[in-house]
Coordinates of C-alpha atoms in Angstrom, one line a residue:
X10 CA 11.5 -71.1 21.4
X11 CA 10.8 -68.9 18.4
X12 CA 14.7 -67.9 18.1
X13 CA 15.4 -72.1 18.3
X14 CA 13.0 -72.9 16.0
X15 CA 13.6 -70.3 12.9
X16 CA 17.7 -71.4 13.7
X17 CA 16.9 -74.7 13.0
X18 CA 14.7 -74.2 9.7
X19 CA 17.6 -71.8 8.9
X20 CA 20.1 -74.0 9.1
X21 CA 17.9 -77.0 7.4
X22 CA 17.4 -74.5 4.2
X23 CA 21.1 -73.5 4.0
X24 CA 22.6 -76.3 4.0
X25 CA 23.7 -78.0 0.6
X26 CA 20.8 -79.8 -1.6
X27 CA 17.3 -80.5 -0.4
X28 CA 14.6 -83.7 -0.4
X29 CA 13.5 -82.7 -3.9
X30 CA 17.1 -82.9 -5.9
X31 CA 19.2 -86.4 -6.6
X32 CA 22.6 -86.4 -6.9
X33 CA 22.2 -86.9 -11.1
X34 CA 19.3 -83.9 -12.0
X35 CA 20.1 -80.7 -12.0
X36 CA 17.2 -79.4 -12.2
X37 CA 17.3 -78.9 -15.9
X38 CA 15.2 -80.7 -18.8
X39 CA 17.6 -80.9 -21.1
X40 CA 18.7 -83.9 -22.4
X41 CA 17.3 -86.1 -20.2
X42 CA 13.9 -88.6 -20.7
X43 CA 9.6 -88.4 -20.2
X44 CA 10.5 -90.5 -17.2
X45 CA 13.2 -88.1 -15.6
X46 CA 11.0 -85.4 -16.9
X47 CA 8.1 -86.5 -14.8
X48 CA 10.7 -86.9 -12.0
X49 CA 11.6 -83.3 -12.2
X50 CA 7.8 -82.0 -12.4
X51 CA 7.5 -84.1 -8.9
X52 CA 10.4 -82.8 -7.8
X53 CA 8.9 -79.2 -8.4
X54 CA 5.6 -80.0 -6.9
X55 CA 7.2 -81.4 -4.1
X56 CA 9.4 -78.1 -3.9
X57 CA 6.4 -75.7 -3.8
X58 CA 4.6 -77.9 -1.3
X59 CA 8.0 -77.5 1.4
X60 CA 7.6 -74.0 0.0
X61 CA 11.7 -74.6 -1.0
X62 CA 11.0 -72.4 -3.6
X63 CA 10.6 -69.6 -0.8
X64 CA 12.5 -67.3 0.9
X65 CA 14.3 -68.5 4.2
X66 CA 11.9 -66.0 6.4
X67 CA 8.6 -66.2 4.1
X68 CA 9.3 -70.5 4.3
X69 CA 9.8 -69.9 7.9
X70 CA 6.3 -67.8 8.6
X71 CA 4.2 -70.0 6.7
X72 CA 5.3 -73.2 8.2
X73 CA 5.0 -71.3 11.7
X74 CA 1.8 -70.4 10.7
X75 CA 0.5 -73.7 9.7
X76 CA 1.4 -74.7 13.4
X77 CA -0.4 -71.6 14.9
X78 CA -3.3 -71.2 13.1
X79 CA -4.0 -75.4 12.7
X80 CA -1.4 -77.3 14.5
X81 CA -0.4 -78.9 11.2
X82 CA 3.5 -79.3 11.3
X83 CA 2.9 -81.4 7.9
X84 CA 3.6 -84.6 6.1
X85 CA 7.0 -86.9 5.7
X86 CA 8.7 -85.8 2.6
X87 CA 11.1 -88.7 2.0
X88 CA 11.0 -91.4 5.0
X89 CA 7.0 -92.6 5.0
X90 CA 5.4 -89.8 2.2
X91 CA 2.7 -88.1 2.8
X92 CA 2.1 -89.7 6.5
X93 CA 2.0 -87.1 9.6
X94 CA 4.8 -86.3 11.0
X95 CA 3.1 -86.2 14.4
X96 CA 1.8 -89.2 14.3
X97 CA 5.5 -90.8 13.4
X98 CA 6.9 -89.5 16.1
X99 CA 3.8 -90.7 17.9
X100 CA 4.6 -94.2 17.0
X101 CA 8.0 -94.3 18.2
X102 CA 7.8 -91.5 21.4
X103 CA 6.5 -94.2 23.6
X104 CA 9.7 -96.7 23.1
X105 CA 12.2 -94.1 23.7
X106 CA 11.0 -92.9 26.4
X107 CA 10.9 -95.9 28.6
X108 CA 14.2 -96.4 27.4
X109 CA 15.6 -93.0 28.1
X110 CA 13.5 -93.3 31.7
X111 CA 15.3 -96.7 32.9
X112 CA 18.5 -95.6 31.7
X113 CA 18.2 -92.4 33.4
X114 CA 16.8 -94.1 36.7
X115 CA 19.3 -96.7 36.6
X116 CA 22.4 -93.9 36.1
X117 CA 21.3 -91.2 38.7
X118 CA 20.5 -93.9 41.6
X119 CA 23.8 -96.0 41.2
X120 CA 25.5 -92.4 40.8
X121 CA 24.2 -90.7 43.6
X122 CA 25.2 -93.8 45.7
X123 CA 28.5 -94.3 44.5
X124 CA 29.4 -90.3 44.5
X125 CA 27.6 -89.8 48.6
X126 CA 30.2 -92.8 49.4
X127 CA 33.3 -91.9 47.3
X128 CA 33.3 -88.6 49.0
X129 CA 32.5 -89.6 52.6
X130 CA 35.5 -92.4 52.5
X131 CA 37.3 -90.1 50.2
X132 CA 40.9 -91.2 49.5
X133 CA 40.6 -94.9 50.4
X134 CA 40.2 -98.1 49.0
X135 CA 36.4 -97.8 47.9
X136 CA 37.2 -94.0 46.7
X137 CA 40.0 -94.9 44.7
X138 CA 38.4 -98.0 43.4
X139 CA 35.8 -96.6 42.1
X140 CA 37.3 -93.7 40.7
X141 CA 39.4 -95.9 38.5
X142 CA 36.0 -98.0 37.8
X143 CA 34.5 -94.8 36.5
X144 CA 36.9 -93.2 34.4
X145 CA 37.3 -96.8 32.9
X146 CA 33.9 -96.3 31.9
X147 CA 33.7 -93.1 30.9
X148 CA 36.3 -93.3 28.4
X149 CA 34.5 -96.8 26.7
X150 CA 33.1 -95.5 23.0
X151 CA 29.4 -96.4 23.1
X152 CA 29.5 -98.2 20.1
X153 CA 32.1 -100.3 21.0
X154 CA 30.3 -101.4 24.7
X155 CA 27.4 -102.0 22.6
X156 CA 28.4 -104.7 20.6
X157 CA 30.5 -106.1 23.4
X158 CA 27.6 -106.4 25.4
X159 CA 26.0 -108.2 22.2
X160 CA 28.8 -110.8 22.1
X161 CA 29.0 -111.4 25.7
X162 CA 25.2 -111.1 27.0
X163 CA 22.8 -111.4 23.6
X164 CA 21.6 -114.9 21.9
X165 CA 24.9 -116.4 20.5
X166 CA 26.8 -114.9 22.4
X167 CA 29.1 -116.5 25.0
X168 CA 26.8 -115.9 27.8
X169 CA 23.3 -115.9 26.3
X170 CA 20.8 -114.2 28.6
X171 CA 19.2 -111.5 26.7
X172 CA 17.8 -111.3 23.3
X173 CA 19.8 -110.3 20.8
X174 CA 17.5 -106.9 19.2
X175 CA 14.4 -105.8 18.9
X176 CA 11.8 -104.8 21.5
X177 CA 9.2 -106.7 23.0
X178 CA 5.3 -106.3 22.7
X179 CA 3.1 -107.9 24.7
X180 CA -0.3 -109.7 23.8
X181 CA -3.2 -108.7 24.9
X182 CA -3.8 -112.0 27.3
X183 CA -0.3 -111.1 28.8
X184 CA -0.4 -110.4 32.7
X185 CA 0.6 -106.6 33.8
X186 CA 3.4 -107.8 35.9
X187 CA 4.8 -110.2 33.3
X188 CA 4.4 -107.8 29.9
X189 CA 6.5 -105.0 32.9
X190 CA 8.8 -107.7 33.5
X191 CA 9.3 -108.7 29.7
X192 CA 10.0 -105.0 28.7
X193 CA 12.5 -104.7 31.1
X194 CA 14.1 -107.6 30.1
X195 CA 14.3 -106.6 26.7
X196 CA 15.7 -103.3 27.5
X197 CA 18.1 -104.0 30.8
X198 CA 21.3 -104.1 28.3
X199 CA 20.8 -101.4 25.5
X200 CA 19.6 -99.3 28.8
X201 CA 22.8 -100.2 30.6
X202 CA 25.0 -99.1 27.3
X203 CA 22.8 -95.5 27.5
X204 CA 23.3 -95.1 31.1
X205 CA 26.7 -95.9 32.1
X206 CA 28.4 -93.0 30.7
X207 CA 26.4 -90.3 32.3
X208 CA 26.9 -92.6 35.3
X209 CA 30.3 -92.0 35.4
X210 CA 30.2 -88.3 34.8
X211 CA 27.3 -88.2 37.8
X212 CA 29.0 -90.0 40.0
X213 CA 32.1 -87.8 39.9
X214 CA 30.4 -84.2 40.2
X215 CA 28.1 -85.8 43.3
X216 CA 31.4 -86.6 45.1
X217 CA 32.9 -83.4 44.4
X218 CA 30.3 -81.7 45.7
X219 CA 29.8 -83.4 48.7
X220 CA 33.1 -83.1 49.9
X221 CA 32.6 -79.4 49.7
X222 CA 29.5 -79.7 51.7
X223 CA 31.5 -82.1 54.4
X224 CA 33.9 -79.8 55.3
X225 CA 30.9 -77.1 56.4
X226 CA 30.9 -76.0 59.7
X227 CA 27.2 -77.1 60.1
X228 CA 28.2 -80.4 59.0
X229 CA 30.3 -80.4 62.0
X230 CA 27.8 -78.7 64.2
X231 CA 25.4 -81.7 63.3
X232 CA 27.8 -84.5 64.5
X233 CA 28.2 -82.6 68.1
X234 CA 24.7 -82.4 68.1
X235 CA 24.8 -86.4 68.6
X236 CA 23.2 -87.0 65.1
X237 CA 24.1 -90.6 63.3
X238 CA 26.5 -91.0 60.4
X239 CA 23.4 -91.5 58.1
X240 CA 21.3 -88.6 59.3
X241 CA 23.9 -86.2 58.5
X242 CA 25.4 -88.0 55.0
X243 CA 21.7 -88.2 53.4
X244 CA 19.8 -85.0 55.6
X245 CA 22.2 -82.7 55.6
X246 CA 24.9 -83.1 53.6
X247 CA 23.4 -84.7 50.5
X248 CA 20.6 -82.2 50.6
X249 CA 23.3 -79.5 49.4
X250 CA 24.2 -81.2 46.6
X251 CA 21.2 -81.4 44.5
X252 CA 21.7 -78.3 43.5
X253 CA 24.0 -79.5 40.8
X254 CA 22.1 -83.1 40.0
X255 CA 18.7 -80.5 39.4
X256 CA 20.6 -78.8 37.0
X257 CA 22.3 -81.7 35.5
X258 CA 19.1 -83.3 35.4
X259 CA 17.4 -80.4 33.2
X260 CA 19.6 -81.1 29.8
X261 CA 18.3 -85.1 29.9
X262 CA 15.3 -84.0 29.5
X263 CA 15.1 -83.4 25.9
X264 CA 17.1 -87.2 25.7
X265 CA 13.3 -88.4 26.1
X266 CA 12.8 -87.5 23.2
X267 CA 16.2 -87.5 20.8
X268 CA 16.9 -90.8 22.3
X269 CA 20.2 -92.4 21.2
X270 CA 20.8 -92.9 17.6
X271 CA 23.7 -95.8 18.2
X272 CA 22.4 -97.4 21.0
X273 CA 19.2 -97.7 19.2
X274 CA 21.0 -98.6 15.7
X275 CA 22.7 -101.7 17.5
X276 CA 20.1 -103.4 19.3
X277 CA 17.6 -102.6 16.3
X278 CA 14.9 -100.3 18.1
X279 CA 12.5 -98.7 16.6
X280 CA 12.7 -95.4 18.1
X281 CA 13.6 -91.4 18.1
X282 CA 17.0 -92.1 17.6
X283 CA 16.5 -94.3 14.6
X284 CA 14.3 -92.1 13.5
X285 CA 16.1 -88.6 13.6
X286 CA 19.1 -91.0 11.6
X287 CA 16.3 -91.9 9.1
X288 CA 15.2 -87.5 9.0
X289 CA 18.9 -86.5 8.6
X290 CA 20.1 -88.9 5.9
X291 CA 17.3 -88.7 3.6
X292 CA 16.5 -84.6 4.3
X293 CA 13.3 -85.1 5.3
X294 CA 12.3 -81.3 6.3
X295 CA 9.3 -81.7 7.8
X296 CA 10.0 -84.7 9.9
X297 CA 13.0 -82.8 10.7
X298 CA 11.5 -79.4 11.7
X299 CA 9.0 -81.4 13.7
X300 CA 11.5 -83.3 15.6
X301 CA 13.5 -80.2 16.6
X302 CA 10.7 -78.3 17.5
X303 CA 10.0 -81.2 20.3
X304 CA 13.3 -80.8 21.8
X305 CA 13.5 -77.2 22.1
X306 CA 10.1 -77.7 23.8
X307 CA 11.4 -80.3 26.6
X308 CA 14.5 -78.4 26.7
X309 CA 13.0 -75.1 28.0
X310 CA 10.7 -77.5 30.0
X311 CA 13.6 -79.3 31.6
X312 CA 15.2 -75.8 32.4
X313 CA 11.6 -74.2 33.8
X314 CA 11.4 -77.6 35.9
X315 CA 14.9 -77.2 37.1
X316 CA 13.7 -73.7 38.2
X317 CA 11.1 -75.2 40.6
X318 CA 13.0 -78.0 41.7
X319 CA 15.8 -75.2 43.2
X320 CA 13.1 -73.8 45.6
X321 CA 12.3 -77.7 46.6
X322 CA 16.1 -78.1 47.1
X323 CA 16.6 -75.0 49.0
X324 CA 14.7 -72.8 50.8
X325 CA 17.0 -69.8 50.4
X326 CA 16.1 -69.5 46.7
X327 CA 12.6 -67.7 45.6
X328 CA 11.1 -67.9 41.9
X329 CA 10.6 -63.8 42.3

């Protein structure tokens, strides 16, 4: 965590120009008005206060420090000034997430279905069908299924079921059940456009590994043993394929968090991918350290979980 973290502030700090410089100052006084003079002495306050004025390691082990000693990871620089970074990610976690967890729910169970299938009638119509279905989608550019979707599915569109953008929030007198069903509603199609390219990838290693596990002698074994089609597809033969979908599984993790800066660009909502865009274009250090720091986090998470999950999946591994 520490090597991912002093990488990224690395990287941050060397790269050409920072929060505190426009594209016309130079950093000089010369020549130039009291009101660009009083630009430049913010500029230079702002500069001590991201401690740019610092060495790339002593930058580094104050900000680290900060976190240690009071969990402060600071203040937006450039996006929303002076508000917490912590609680800006705070505001915005929540919408990704449920997101991220449909789209993710929606890709793995139509993938595990469609790859358990495509491998057990391997070579036939459905197989072949399907395959073609897939690498259809997996060669579709996101942004161009996006709006697509818009034009066919969204409010003026030519079949208008969904809204259009945005994201829904419910009123407080709102049933449960209905404020569940409203959210979904809003996020069915900018959900679909997240999930249907990791479908297709999915999809194809699950049937690739189970027709590995098919030809197994115990698979055999199990169908002499009078067992039904379905108990030895799904008991036995699925079971030795998680292996890959665990560690699959393991680097979405951390897509809880980054979320998807198109998807959430075209359907306008408001969340980590919108905001990472926002951190990026306008050098927002802080907001930027903070946000990497949170994915490093769930990414060593979704690995550690993956660990875990293998001794679930299969009793020949042990954690020691």
């Amino acid at each position: 965590m520490l090597v991912i973290m002093f990488a990224s502030y690395a990287m941050l700090r060397l790269a050409p120009g920072d929060p505190t410089r426009s594209n016309f100052m130079d950093g000089s006084s010369a020549g130039v008005s009291s009101s660009e003079k009083n630009e430049l002495a913010r500029n230079e306050a702002l500069r001590k206060k991201l401690k740019l004025d610092k060495s790339v390691f002593q930058g580094f082990s104050e900000w680290l420090t900060d976190i240690i000693k009071h969990g402060n990871f600071g203040t937006s620089a450039t996006v929303e000034p002076g508000k917490s970074v912590v609680k800006m990610i705070a505001e915005r976690l929540p919408v990704t997430i449920k997101l991220n967890l449909l789209a993710i729910s929606f890709a793995y169970t139509l993938a595990i279905i469609i790859g358990v299938y495509s491998a057990k009638y391997a070579d036939k119509s459905f197989d072949r069908s399907s395959t073609l279905l897939l690498f259809i989608l997996y060669s579709m550019p996101v942004m161009w299924v996006g709006l697509l979707l818009q034009t066919t599915f969204c409010s003026g569109g030519i079949l208008p079921v969904f809204p259009l953008r945005g994201v829904f929030t419910p009123p407080v007198e709102m049933s449960t059940f209905k404020a569940i069903f409203m959210e979904l509603y809003y996020y069915a199609l900018p959900a679909l456009c997240l999930a249907y390219g990791s479908l297709a990838g999915l999809a194809r290693y699950t049937r690739s590994n189970m027709l590995e596990v098919l030809n197994c002698d115990f698979i055999r074994t199990a169908y002499a043993k009078g067992l039904s089609g379905t108990q030895v597809l799904w008991k036995h033969a699925f079971r030795n394929t998680l292996i890959t979908l665990i560690t699959l599984f393991s680097g979405l993790l951390p897509s809880l968090v980054a979320g998807s800066i198109i998807v959430e660009h075209i359907f306008n909502i408001p969340g980590m991918g919108t905001l990472s865009l926002l951190s990026l274009s306008s050098r927002d250090y802080p907001l930027q350290m903070a946000l990497f720091t949170f994915s490093g986090i769930l990414t060593l998470l979704g690995i550690f979980i993956a660990d875990l999950l293998y001794t679930a999946a299969d009793p020949r591994i042990k954690l020691n």
